[in-house]
Coordinates of C-alpha atoms and ligand atoms in Angstrom, one line a residue:
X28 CA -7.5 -4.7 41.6
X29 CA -11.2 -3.0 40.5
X30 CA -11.9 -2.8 37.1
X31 CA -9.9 0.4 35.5
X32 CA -11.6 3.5 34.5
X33 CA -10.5 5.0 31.1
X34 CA -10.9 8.1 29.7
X35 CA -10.9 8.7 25.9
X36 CA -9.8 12.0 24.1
X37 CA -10.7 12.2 20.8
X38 CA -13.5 10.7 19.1
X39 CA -12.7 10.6 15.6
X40 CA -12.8 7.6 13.1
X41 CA -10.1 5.8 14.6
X42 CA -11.8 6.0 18.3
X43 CA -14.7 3.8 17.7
X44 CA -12.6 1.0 17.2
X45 CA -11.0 1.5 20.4
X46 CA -14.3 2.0 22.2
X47 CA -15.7 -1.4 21.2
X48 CA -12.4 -2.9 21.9
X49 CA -12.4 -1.3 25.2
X50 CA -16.3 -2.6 25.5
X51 CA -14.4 -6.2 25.1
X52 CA -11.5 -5.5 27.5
X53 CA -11.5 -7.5 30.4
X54 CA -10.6 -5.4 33.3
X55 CA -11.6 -1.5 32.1
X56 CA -14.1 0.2 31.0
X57 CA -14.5 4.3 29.7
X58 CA -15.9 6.4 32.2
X59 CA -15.6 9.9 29.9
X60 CA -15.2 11.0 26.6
X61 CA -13.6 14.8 25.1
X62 CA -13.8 15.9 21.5
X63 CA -13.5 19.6 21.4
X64 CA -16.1 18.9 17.9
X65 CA -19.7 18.3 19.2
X66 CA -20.8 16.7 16.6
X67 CA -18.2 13.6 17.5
X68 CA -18.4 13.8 21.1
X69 CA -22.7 13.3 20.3
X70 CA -21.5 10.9 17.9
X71 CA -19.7 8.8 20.2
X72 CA -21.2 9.1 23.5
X73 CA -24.5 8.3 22.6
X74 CA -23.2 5.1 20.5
X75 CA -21.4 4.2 23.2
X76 CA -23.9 5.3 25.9
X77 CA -21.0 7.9 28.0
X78 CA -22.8 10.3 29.8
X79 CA -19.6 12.3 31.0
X80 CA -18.9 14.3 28.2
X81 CA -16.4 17.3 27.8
X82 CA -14.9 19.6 25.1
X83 CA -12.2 20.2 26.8
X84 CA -9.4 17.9 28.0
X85 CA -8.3 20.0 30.8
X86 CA -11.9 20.3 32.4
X87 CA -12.1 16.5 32.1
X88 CA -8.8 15.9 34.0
X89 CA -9.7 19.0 36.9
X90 CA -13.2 17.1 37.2
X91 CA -10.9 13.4 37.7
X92 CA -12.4 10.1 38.2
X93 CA -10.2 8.2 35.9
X94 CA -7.2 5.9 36.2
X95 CA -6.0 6.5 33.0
X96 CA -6.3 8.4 29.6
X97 CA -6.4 7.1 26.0
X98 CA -5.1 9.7 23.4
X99 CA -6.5 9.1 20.0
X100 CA -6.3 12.1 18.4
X101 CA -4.4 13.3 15.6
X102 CA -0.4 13.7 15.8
X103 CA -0.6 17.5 16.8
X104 CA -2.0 17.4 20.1
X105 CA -0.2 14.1 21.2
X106 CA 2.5 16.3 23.2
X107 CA 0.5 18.4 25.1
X108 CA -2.2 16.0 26.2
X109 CA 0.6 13.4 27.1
X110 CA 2.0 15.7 29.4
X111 CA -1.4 17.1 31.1
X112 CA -1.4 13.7 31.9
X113 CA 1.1 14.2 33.5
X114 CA 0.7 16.9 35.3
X115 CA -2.3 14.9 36.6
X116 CA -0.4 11.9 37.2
X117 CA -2.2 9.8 34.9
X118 CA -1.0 6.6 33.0
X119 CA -1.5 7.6 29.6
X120 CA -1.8 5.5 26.0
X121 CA -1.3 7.5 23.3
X122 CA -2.0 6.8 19.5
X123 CA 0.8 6.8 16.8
X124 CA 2.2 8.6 15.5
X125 CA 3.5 9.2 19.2
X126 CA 4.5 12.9 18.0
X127 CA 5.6 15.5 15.5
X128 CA 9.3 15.0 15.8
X129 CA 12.1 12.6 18.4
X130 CA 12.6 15.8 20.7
X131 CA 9.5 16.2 21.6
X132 CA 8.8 12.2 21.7
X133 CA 12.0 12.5 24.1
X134 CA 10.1 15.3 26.4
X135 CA 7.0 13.0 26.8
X136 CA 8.3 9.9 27.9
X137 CA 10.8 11.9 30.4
X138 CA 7.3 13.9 31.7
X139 CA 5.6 10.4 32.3
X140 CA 9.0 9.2 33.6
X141 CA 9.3 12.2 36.2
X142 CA 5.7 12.0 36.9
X143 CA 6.3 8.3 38.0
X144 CA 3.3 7.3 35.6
X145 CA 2.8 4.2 32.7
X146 CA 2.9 6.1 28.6
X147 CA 2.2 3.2 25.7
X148 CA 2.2 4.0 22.1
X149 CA -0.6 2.4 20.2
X150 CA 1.5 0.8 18.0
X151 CA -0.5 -2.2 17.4
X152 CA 1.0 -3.9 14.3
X153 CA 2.7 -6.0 16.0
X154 CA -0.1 -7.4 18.2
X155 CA -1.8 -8.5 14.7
X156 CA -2.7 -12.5 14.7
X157 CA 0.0 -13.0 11.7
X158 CA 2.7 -11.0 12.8
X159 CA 2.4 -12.8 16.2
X160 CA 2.5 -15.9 14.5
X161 CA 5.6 -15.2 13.0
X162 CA 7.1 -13.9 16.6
X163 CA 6.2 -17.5 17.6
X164 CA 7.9 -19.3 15.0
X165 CA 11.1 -17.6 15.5
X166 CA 10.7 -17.6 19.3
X167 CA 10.5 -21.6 19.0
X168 CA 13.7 -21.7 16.7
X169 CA 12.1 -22.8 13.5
X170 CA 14.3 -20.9 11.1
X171 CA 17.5 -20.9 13.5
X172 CA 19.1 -17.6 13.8
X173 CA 17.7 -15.0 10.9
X174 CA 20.2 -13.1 9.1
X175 CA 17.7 -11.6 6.4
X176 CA 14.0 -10.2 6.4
X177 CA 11.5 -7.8 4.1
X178 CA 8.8 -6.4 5.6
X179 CA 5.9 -5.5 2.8
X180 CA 3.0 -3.1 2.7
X181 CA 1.9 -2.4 -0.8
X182 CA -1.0 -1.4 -1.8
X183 CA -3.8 0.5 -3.7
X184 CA -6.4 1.5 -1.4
X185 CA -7.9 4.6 -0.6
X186 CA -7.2 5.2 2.6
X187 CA -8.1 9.3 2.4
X188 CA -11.3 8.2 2.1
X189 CA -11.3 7.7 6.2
X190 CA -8.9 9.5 7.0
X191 CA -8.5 12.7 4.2
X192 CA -5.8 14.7 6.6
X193 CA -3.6 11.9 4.8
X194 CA -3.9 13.6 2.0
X195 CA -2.3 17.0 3.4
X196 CA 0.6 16.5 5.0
X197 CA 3.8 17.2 3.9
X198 CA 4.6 13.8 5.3
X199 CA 2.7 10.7 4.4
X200 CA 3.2 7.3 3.9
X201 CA 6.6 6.6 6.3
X202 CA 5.1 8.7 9.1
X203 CA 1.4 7.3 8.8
X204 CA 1.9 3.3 8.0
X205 CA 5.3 3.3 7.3
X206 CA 6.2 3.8 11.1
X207 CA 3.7 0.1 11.9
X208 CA 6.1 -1.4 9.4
X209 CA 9.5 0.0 10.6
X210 CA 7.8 -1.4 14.3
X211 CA 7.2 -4.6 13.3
X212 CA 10.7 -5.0 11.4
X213 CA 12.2 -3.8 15.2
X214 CA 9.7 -6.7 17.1
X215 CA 10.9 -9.5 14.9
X216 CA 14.5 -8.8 13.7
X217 CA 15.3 -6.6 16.7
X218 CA 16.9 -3.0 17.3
X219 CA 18.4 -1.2 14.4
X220 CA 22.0 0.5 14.1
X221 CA 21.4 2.8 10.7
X222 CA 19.7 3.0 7.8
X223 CA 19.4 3.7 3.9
X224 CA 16.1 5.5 2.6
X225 CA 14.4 6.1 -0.7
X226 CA 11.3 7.9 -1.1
X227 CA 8.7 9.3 -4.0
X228 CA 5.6 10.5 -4.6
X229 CA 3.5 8.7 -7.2
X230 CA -0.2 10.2 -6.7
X231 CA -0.3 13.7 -7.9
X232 CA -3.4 14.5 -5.6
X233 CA -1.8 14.3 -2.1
X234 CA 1.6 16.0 -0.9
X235 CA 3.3 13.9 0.8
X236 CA 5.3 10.4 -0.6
X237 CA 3.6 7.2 -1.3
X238 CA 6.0 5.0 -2.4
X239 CA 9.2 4.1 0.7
X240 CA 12.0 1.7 0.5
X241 CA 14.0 1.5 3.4
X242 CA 17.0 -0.5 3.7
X243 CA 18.0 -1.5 8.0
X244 CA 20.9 -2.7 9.0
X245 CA 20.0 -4.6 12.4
X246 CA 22.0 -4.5 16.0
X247 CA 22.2 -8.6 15.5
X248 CA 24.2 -8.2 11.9
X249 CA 20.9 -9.3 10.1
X250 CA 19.6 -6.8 6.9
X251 CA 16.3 -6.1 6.5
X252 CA 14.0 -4.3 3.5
X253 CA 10.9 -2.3 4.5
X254 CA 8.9 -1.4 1.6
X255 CA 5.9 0.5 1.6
X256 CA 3.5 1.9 -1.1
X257 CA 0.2 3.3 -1.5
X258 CA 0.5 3.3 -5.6
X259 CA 1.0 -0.3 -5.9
X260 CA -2.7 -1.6 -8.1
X261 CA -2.9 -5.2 -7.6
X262 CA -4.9 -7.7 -9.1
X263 CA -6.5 -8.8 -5.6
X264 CA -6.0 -5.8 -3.1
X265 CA -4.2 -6.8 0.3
X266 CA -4.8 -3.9 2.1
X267 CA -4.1 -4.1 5.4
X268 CA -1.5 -7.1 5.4
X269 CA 1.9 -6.8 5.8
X270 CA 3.7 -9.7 4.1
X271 CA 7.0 -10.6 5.5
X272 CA 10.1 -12.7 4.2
X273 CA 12.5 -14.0 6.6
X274 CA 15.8 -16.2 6.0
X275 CA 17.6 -18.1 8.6
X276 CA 20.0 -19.9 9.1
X277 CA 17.7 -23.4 9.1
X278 CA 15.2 -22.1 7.3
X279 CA 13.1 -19.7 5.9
X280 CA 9.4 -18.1 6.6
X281 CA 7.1 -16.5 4.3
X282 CA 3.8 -15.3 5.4
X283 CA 1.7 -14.4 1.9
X284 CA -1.3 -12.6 1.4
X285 CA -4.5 -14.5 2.5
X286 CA -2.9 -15.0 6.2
X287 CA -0.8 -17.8 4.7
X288 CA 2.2 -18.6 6.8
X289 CA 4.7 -20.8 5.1
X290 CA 8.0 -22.2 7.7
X291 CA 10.0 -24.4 5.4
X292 CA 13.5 -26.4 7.3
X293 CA 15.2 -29.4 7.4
X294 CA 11.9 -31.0 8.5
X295 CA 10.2 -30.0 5.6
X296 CA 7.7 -27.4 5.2
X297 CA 4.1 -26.3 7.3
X298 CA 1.5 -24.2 5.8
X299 CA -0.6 -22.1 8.2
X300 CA -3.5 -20.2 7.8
X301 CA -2.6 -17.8 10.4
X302 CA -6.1 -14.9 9.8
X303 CA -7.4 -12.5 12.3
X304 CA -10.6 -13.1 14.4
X305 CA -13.3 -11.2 13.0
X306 CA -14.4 -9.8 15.9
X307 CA -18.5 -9.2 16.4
X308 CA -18.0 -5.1 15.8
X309 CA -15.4 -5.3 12.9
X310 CA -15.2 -5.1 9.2
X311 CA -13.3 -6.8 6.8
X312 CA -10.4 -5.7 5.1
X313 CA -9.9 -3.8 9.3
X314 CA -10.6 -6.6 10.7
X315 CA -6.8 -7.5 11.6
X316 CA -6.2 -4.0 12.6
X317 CA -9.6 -4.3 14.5
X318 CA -8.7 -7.1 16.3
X319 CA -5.3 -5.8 17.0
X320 CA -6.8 -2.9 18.8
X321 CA -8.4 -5.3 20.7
X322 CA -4.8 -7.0 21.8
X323 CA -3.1 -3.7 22.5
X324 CA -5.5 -2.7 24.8
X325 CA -6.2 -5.8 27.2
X326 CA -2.3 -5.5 27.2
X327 CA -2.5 -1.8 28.4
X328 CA -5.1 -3.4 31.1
X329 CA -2.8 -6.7 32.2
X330 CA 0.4 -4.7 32.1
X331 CA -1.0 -2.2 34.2
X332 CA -2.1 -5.1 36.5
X333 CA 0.9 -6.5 36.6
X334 CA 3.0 -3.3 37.8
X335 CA 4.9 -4.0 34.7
X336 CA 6.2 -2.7 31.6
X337 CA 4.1 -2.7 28.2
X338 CA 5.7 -4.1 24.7
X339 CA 5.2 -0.9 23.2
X340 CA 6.2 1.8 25.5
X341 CA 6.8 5.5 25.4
X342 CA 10.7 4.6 25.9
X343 CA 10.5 1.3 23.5
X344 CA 8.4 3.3 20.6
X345 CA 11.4 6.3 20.5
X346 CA 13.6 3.3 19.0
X347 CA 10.9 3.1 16.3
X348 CA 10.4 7.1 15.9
X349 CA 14.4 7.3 15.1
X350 CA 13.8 5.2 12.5
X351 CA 10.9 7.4 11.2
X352 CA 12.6 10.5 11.2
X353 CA 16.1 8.4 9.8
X354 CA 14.2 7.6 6.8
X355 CA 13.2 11.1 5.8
X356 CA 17.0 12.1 6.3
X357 CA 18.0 9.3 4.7
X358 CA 15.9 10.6 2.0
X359 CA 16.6 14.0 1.6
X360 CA 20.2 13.9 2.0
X361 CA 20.8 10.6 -0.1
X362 CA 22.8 9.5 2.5
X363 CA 23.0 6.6 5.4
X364 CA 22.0 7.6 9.0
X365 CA 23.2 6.3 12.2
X366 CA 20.0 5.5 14.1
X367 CA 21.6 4.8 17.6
X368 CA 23.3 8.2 17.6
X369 CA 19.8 10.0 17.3
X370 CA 19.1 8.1 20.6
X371 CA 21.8 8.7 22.6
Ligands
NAD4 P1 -9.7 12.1 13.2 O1 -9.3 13.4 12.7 O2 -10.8 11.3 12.5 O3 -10.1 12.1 14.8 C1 -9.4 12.9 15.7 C2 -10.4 13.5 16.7 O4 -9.7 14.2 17.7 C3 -11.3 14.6 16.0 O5 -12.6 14.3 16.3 C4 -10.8 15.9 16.7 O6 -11.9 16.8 16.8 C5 -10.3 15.4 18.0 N1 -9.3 16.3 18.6 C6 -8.1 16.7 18.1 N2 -7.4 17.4 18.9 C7 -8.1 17.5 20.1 C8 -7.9 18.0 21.4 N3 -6.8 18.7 21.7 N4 -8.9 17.8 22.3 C9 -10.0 17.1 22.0 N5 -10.3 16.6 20.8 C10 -9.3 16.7 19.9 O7 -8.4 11.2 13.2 P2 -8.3 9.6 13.2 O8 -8.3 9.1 11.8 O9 -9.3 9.0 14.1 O10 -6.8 9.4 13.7 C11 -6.5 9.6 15.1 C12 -5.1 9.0 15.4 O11 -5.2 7.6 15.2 C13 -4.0 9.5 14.4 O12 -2.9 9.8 15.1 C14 -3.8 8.3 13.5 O13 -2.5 8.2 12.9 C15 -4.2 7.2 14.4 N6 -4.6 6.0 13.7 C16 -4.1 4.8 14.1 C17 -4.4 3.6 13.5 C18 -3.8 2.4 14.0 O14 -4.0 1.3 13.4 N7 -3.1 2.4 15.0 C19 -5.3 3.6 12.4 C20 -5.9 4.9 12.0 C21 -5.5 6.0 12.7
89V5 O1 -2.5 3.0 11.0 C1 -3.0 4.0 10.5 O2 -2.8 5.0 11.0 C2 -3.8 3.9 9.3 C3 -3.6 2.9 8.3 C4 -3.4 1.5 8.8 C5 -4.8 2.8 7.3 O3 -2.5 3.3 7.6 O4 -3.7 5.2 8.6

């Protein structure tokens, strides 16, 4: 197969991080850009040199030319530019969060289902250098069978700085970062049955919470603790690792801030320094998210290739958005929520 032409809606500060991963892809390349803001479309296309430039995403799709569409804008348009792609019959990634609420997360894979076309979430946590590590480790039996885990995002940064619609939602931190977390705890411990949520707000200047502990009871009979905080001022700031315990039944992993992964069993115990690439465009402290974009996408590419299914699908991230809207339920009603009946 030809190299794949992309098309890119939404060039915000998220975007250029997928347009110099996709400069890196082997196997695509963007052909077209839409903002409906001029100022970001200029931005973009002349940083990126992309001549094809439109304001509006259903001008770009009647004028064609692509093989498929990358969504990176903000959570409100996700639904209805998922399905125009649709209606065009065009395999579509599109960025978390995949939508405003399950049902309509429901709607858009079923529109890319009926419309016989590929949908990913760009859920790309998991394709992060340390949490593969960790995948690998389990994968090749190191700790036997695990039957506890925490996943751990805590942190002080200011990420309204980038990104200040953070700041204004009524949600914040389980819907925004939260939702990478609840992912990751899915990839390594697998699908979860219900779940136990606690939320608060600590900073007075934004609306939504900041501070999540969420307790999972896993399919396999493991437990699991996801806890995530943007009020959490530590002496050496980790943002943007997640740290993760997990205890089997032979042993035990920890992977520590630094990129430090620890596998201690019978045979004693490895430390790995398991740190992201910095890629030539990145930045540290992004450069693990940076070079996760990068993953993600030359995924989207080979996937597409291979006529087969990607890790993080429309229909594999709705088992991740349950748990996303569980937690505020959880929440609110002080009570435990059955994840798999939200699904069926
Ligand atoms: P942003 O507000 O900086 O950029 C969004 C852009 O989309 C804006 O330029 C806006 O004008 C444009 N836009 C919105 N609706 C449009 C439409 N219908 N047609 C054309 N253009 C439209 O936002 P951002 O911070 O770049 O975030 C974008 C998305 O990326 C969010 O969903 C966010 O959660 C996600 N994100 C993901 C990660 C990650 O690691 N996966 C990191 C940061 C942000
Ligand atoms: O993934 C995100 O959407 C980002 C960040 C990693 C900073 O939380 O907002």
């Amino acid at each position: 197969m030809t190299e794949l032409k992309g098309a890119l809606i939404g060039c915000g500060f998220f975007a250029i991080n997928q347009m110099h991963a996709w400069n890196d892809v082997d196997g695509a390349r963007i052909v077209a850009i839409c903002d409906r803001d001029p100022e970001r479309l200029k931005v973009v296309g002349d940083q990126f040199g992309i001549e094809r430039r439109y304001s509006d995403a259903e001008a770009m799709f009647a004028d064609g030319g692509f093989d498929f569409v990358d969504i990176a804008t903000t959570v409100q348009s996700h639904r209805a530019l998922v399905e125009m792609a649709a209606r065009n019959r065009v395999p579509a990634i599109c960025q978390k969060p995949f939508a405003k609420t399950l049902s309509d997360a429901k709607a858009m894979v079923e529109a890319c289902r009926k419309a016989g076309v590929a949908l990913m979430v760009h859920e790309n946590f998991r394709w992060q250098t340390p949490i593969q590590a960790v995948r690998k480790a389990l994968d090749a039996g190191a700790i036997g069978t695990p039957f506890w885990g925490r996943f751990s995002f805590r942190s002080g940064y200011d990420v309204f700085s980038g990104q200040p619609y953070l700041a204004e939602g009524e949600r914040f931190i389980i819907e925004d970062l939260g939702i990478h977390t609840l992912d990751v705890a899915r990839y390594i411990l697998g699908d979860v049955g219900s779940l136990t949520a606690r939320i608060r707000r600590v900073n007075p200047k934004i609306k939504g919470e900041d501070v999540a502990t969420i307790l999972l009871d896993h399919q396999s009979g493991a437990t699991s603790v996801v806890d995530v905080s943007y009020a959490t001022k530590l002496s050496k700031e980790p943002f943007p690792e997640t740290l993760i315990e997990l205890d089997g039944a032979e042993g035990t992993i920890r992977l520590t801030q630094g990129y430090r992964l620890e596998i201690a069993n019978d045979k004693g115990t490895t430390t790995m320094d398991v740190s992201p690439t910095l890629l030539s465009w990145a930045s540290r402290p992004w450069h693990n998210i940076q070079e996760s974009v990068y993953a993600i996408q030359q995924h989207w590419v080979d996937q597409i290739k291979r006529g087969a299914v990607h890790s993080t699908s429309g229909a594999d991230n709705l088992k991740t958005f349950a748990l996303v809207e569980a937690a505020y339920d959880s929440a609110a009603r002080g009570q435990t929520i059955d994840v798999g009946a939200m699904l069926r």
